[in-house]
Amino acid sequence: MTSRAWIKFFITTLLVGGVATGVIGFVVRWDEFSHLFTNFDALEILSVLFWLFGVGLIFSIISQMGFFAYLTVHRFGLGIFKSHQLWNAVQIVLVLFVLFDLVYFRYKAFADAGDSILPYLGLAGFVLIAGVVIAALKVSTTNKHAFVPALFFMVVVTTIEWVPVLRVNEESWLWLMVLPLIICNAYQLLVLPKYNAESARQRERLEAKKSSV
C-alpha cells in the first residue's frame, strides 16, 4: 500500500470508529444520557458526543494496530505451515479456543454462585455470529479461501483487542467497545482490496510519469 493510500485508509477508519462510538455510546448508555435529551441540554449533549467520538478514535487505533498485526501474523503463519489448508486448520482451532476462553474463564472469574452461564455464552455467540457474517461478506467480494482468515481476524483479534474491558467486566463498556471494534475491523477487512487497487493505480501513474521523462 502506498503512503497516500495508507493515510486515507487510516483517516477513514478513524472516522468510522469515532462516529460509530458516538452513536453506539448514546444507545448502550441511554440510562445515563437520556436526561440530556429529556431536558435537551444541547451543550452537554455535544460535550458527551465529543467525548464518545474521542473514545472511538482510541478504539479505532486499537483496531488498526490489531489489523496490521494480523496481516503480519497471517504471512508468518503461511510461512511456517507452508499450506493454506494447514494454516486454516490452525486458525479454526484458535477460534474455538478463544471462544471457549471467552465463556469459561469469564464465567469462572465474574459469575456468582448460581448465576447462569447463558449471558456469557450469548456474548461469545454474538462475536461468532458477527465474525461469520463479515467473513461471508469477505468471501462474496474476494474468494472462498478468505473465509477462515476473515473469521479468525473477526473473532480472535477482536477478542484480543477487547481484553482491557473484558477484564473490567462492566456491561455498558463491554458493548461500547466491542461494537465499534467489530465495525472498524469489518471496515478494514472489507475495504482493504479497494485501497490495494488504488495503490496499484498510483504506482502505475508514477511509473508512467517516470517513463515519459
Tab-separated table of C-alpha atoms in Angstrom:
chain	number	residue	atom	x	y	z
A	1	MET	CA	0.000	0.000	0.000
A	2	THR	CA	1.333	3.443	-0.909
A	3	SER	CA	1.747	6.061	1.817
A	4	ARG	CA	-1.045	8.180	0.304
A	5	ALA	CA	-3.475	5.266	0.291
A	6	TRP	CA	-2.441	4.238	3.800
A	7	ILE	CA	-3.061	7.741	5.164
A	8	LYS	CA	-6.510	7.764	3.564
A	9	PHE	CA	-7.193	4.272	4.940
A	10	PHE	CA	-6.054	5.359	8.412
A	11	ILE	CA	-8.143	8.529	8.492
A	12	THR	CA	-11.328	6.938	7.171
A	13	THR	CA	-11.033	4.112	9.716
A	14	LEU	CA	-10.524	6.707	12.456
A	15	LEU	CA	-13.717	8.462	11.392
A	16	VAL	CA	-15.623	5.171	11.236
A	17	GLY	CA	-14.561	4.395	14.804
A	18	GLY	CA	-15.354	7.871	16.108
A	19	VAL	CA	-18.797	8.117	14.504
A	20	ALA	CA	-19.742	4.536	15.416
A	21	THR	CA	-18.790	5.037	19.062
A	22	GLY	CA	-20.614	8.369	19.184
A	23	VAL	CA	-23.851	6.730	18.079
A	24	ILE	CA	-23.428	3.457	19.975
A	25	GLY	CA	-22.425	5.248	23.158
A	26	PHE	CA	-25.787	7.007	23.459
A	27	VAL	CA	-27.618	3.731	22.793
A	28	VAL	CA	-25.773	1.424	25.207
A	29	ARG	CA	-25.566	4.076	27.947
A	30	TRP	CA	-29.027	5.518	27.387
A	31	ASP	CA	-29.909	5.258	31.083
A	32	GLU	CA	-27.008	7.566	31.828
A	33	PHE	CA	-27.544	10.065	28.995
A	34	SER	CA	-31.323	10.052	28.450
A	35	HIS	CA	-31.869	13.008	30.791
A	36	LEU	CA	-29.799	15.167	28.428
A	37	PHE	CA	-32.452	14.694	25.740
A	38	THR	CA	-35.391	14.917	28.143
A	39	ASN	CA	-34.212	18.342	29.287
A	40	PHE	CA	-32.499	18.971	25.936
A	41	ASP	CA	-29.178	20.320	27.109
A	42	ALA	CA	-27.526	20.880	23.713
A	43	LEU	CA	-24.140	21.885	25.135
A	44	GLU	CA	-23.994	18.818	27.361
A	45	ILE	CA	-25.086	16.538	24.504
A	46	LEU	CA	-22.313	17.929	22.287
A	47	SER	CA	-19.725	17.541	25.042
A	48	VAL	CA	-20.726	13.887	25.605
A	49	LEU	CA	-20.728	13.291	21.843
A	50	PHE	CA	-17.261	14.822	21.573
A	51	TRP	CA	-16.034	12.600	24.418
A	52	LEU	CA	-17.530	9.487	22.827
A	53	PHE	CA	-16.022	10.440	19.465
A	54	GLY	CA	-12.594	10.733	21.126
A	55	VAL	CA	-13.023	7.346	22.780
A	56	GLY	CA	-13.976	5.965	19.365
A	57	LEU	CA	-10.734	7.273	17.880
A	58	ILE	CA	-8.842	5.292	20.508
A	59	PHE	CA	-10.864	2.170	19.698
A	60	SER	CA	-10.133	2.723	16.012
A	61	ILE	CA	-6.396	2.958	16.622
A	62	ILE	CA	-6.513	-0.262	18.652
A	63	SER	CA	-8.435	-1.871	15.792
A	64	GLN	CA	-5.893	-0.729	13.216
A	65	MET	CA	-2.984	-1.977	15.312
A	66	GLY	CA	-4.703	-5.345	15.559
A	67	PHE	CA	-5.375	-5.430	11.822
A	68	PHE	CA	-1.804	-4.770	10.753
A	69	ALA	CA	-0.538	-7.166	13.434
A	70	TYR	CA	-2.832	-9.838	11.985
A	71	LEU	CA	-1.566	-9.237	8.439
A	72	THR	CA	1.939	-9.924	9.772
A	73	VAL	CA	0.820	-12.993	11.722
A	74	HIS	CA	-1.050	-14.311	8.685
A	75	ARG	CA	2.049	-14.126	6.492
A	76	PHE	CA	4.119	-15.613	9.295
A	77	GLY	CA	1.652	-18.492	9.665
A	78	LEU	CA	1.687	-19.236	5.945
A	79	GLY	CA	5.470	-19.240	6.032
A	80	ILE	CA	5.595	-21.716	8.911
A	81	PHE	CA	2.894	-24.159	7.806
A	82	LYS	CA	3.621	-23.901	4.046
A	83	SER	CA	-0.030	-24.632	3.274
A	84	HIS	CA	-3.258	-22.634	3.304
A	85	GLN	CA	-5.189	-25.731	4.413
A	86	LEU	CA	-2.957	-26.424	7.409
A	87	TRP	CA	-2.815	-22.788	8.447
A	88	ASN	CA	-6.610	-22.561	8.137
A	89	ALA	CA	-6.966	-25.608	10.385
A	90	VAL	CA	-4.738	-23.968	12.992
A	91	GLN	CA	-6.790	-20.777	12.793
A	92	ILE	CA	-10.045	-22.697	13.290
A	93	VAL	CA	-8.614	-24.368	16.396
A	94	LEU	CA	-7.567	-20.960	17.739
A	95	VAL	CA	-11.033	-19.542	17.058
A	96	LEU	CA	-12.635	-22.364	19.052
A	97	PHE	CA	-10.080	-21.966	21.843
A	98	VAL	CA	-10.709	-18.215	22.128
A	99	LEU	CA	-14.486	-18.678	22.151
A	100	PHE	CA	-14.156	-21.301	24.893
A	101	ASP	CA	-11.960	-18.942	26.930
A	102	LEU	CA	-14.376	-16.076	26.357
A	103	VAL	CA	-17.117	-18.136	28.004
A	104	TYR	CA	-15.365	-20.347	30.554
A	105	PHE	CA	-12.768	-18.032	32.074
A	106	ARG	CA	-15.102	-15.039	32.225
A	107	TYR	CA	-17.736	-17.196	33.905
A	108	LYS	CA	-15.208	-18.502	36.425
A	109	ALA	CA	-13.867	-15.009	37.099
A	110	PHE	CA	-17.061	-12.975	37.351
A	111	ALA	CA	-20.084	-15.223	37.939
A	112	ASP	CA	-21.535	-15.527	41.422
A	113	ALA	CA	-22.807	-18.798	42.797
A	114	GLY	CA	-25.973	-19.804	40.967
A	115	ASP	CA	-25.502	-17.370	38.078
A	116	SER	CA	-26.481	-18.628	34.647
A	117	ILE	CA	-23.807	-19.180	32.036
A	118	LEU	CA	-26.192	-18.064	29.275
A	119	PRO	CA	-25.140	-14.359	29.246
A	120	TYR	CA	-21.516	-15.441	28.801
A	121	LEU	CA	-22.499	-17.822	26.014
A	122	GLY	CA	-24.573	-15.068	24.433
A	123	LEU	CA	-21.662	-12.629	24.317
A	124	ALA	CA	-19.348	-15.192	22.715
A	125	GLY	CA	-22.134	-16.228	20.347
A	126	PHE	CA	-22.618	-12.616	19.270
A	127	VAL	CA	-18.917	-12.279	18.420
A	128	LEU	CA	-19.017	-15.567	16.498
A	129	ILE	CA	-22.137	-14.612	14.525
A	130	ALA	CA	-20.654	-11.213	13.665
A	131	GLY	CA	-17.469	-12.942	12.566
A	132	VAL	CA	-19.321	-15.428	10.358
A	133	VAL	CA	-21.390	-12.666	8.720
A	134	ILE	CA	-18.350	-10.486	7.978
A	135	ALA	CA	-16.345	-13.486	6.768
A	136	ALA	CA	-19.199	-14.399	4.411
A	137	LEU	CA	-19.231	-10.829	3.072
A	138	LYS	CA	-15.471	-11.034	2.585
A	139	VAL	CA	-15.899	-14.238	0.572
A	140	SER	CA	-18.545	-12.575	-1.603
A	141	THR	CA	-16.105	-9.796	-2.525
A	142	THR	CA	-12.964	-11.932	-2.888
A	143	ASN	CA	-12.922	-15.746	-2.899
A	144	LYS	CA	-13.877	-18.722	-0.734
A	145	HIS	CA	-10.349	-19.051	0.669
A	146	ALA	CA	-10.821	-15.778	2.551
A	147	PHE	CA	-13.463	-17.164	4.935
A	148	VAL	CA	-11.257	-18.731	7.608
A	149	PRO	CA	-8.704	-15.886	7.809
A	150	ALA	CA	-11.543	-13.359	7.984
A	151	LEU	CA	-13.316	-15.365	10.704
A	152	PHE	CA	-10.070	-15.676	12.662
A	153	PHE	CA	-9.488	-11.942	12.473
A	154	MET	CA	-13.032	-11.040	13.446
A	155	VAL	CA	-13.152	-13.439	16.407
A	156	VAL	CA	-9.617	-13.868	17.736
A	157	VAL	CA	-8.143	-10.446	17.029
A	158	THR	CA	-11.309	-8.607	18.080
A	159	THR	CA	-11.292	-10.516	21.381
A	160	ILE	CA	-7.633	-9.686	21.996
A	161	GLU	CA	-8.331	-6.005	21.305
A	162	TRP	CA	-11.279	-6.234	23.706
A	163	VAL	CA	-9.267	-7.625	26.633
A	164	PRO	CA	-8.869	-4.360	28.638
A	165	VAL	CA	-12.656	-4.040	29.012
A	166	LEU	CA	-13.215	-7.791	29.372
A	167	ARG	CA	-11.034	-7.703	32.477
A	168	VAL	CA	-13.214	-4.973	33.986
A	169	ASN	CA	-16.490	-6.701	33.005
A	170	GLU	CA	-18.696	-3.598	33.107
A	171	GLU	CA	-21.630	-4.340	30.800
A	172	SER	CA	-22.071	-0.965	29.144
A	173	TRP	CA	-18.342	-0.726	28.451
A	174	LEU	CA	-18.298	-4.268	27.073
A	175	TRP	CA	-20.763	-3.263	24.360
A	176	LEU	CA	-19.395	0.250	23.961
A	177	MET	CA	-16.018	-1.178	22.992
A	178	VAL	CA	-16.849	-4.382	21.141
A	179	LEU	CA	-19.378	-2.909	18.714
A	180	PRO	CA	-17.038	-0.185	17.371
A	181	LEU	CA	-14.196	-2.728	17.257
A	182	ILE	CA	-16.319	-5.073	15.149
A	183	ILE	CA	-17.349	-2.205	12.865
A	184	CYS	CA	-13.776	-0.944	12.450
A	185	ASN	CA	-12.375	-4.429	11.937
A	186	ALA	CA	-15.076	-5.265	9.401
A	187	TYR	CA	-14.486	-1.993	7.565
A	188	GLN	CA	-10.744	-2.597	7.283
A	189	LEU	CA	-11.204	-6.188	6.204
A	190	LEU	CA	-13.756	-5.370	3.516
A	191	VAL	CA	-12.196	-2.204	2.052
A	192	LEU	CA	-8.545	-3.320	2.051
A	193	PRO	CA	-8.750	-4.624	-1.565
A	194	LYS	CA	-10.046	-1.215	-2.667
A	195	TYR	CA	-7.051	0.563	-1.157
A	196	ASN	CA	-4.642	-2.026	-2.530
A	197	ALA	CA	-6.116	-1.448	-6.004
A	198	GLU	CA	-5.838	2.301	-5.512
A	199	SER	CA	-2.190	1.861	-4.515
A	200	ALA	CA	-1.541	-0.185	-7.658
A	201	ARG	CA	-3.063	2.570	-9.806
A	202	GLN	CA	-0.927	5.193	-8.057
A	203	ARG	CA	2.212	3.145	-8.755
A	204	GLU	CA	1.215	2.754	-12.401
A	205	ARG	CA	0.736	6.508	-12.775
A	206	LEU	CA	4.090	7.132	-11.106
A	207	GLU	CA	5.840	4.668	-13.393
A	208	ALA	CA	4.153	6.256	-16.412
A	209	LYS	CA	5.409	9.683	-15.357
A	210	LYS	CA	8.936	8.348	-14.881
A	211	SER	CA	8.957	6.659	-18.288
A	212	SER	CA	7.701	9.826	-20.005
A	213	VAL	CA	10.529	11.971	-18.609
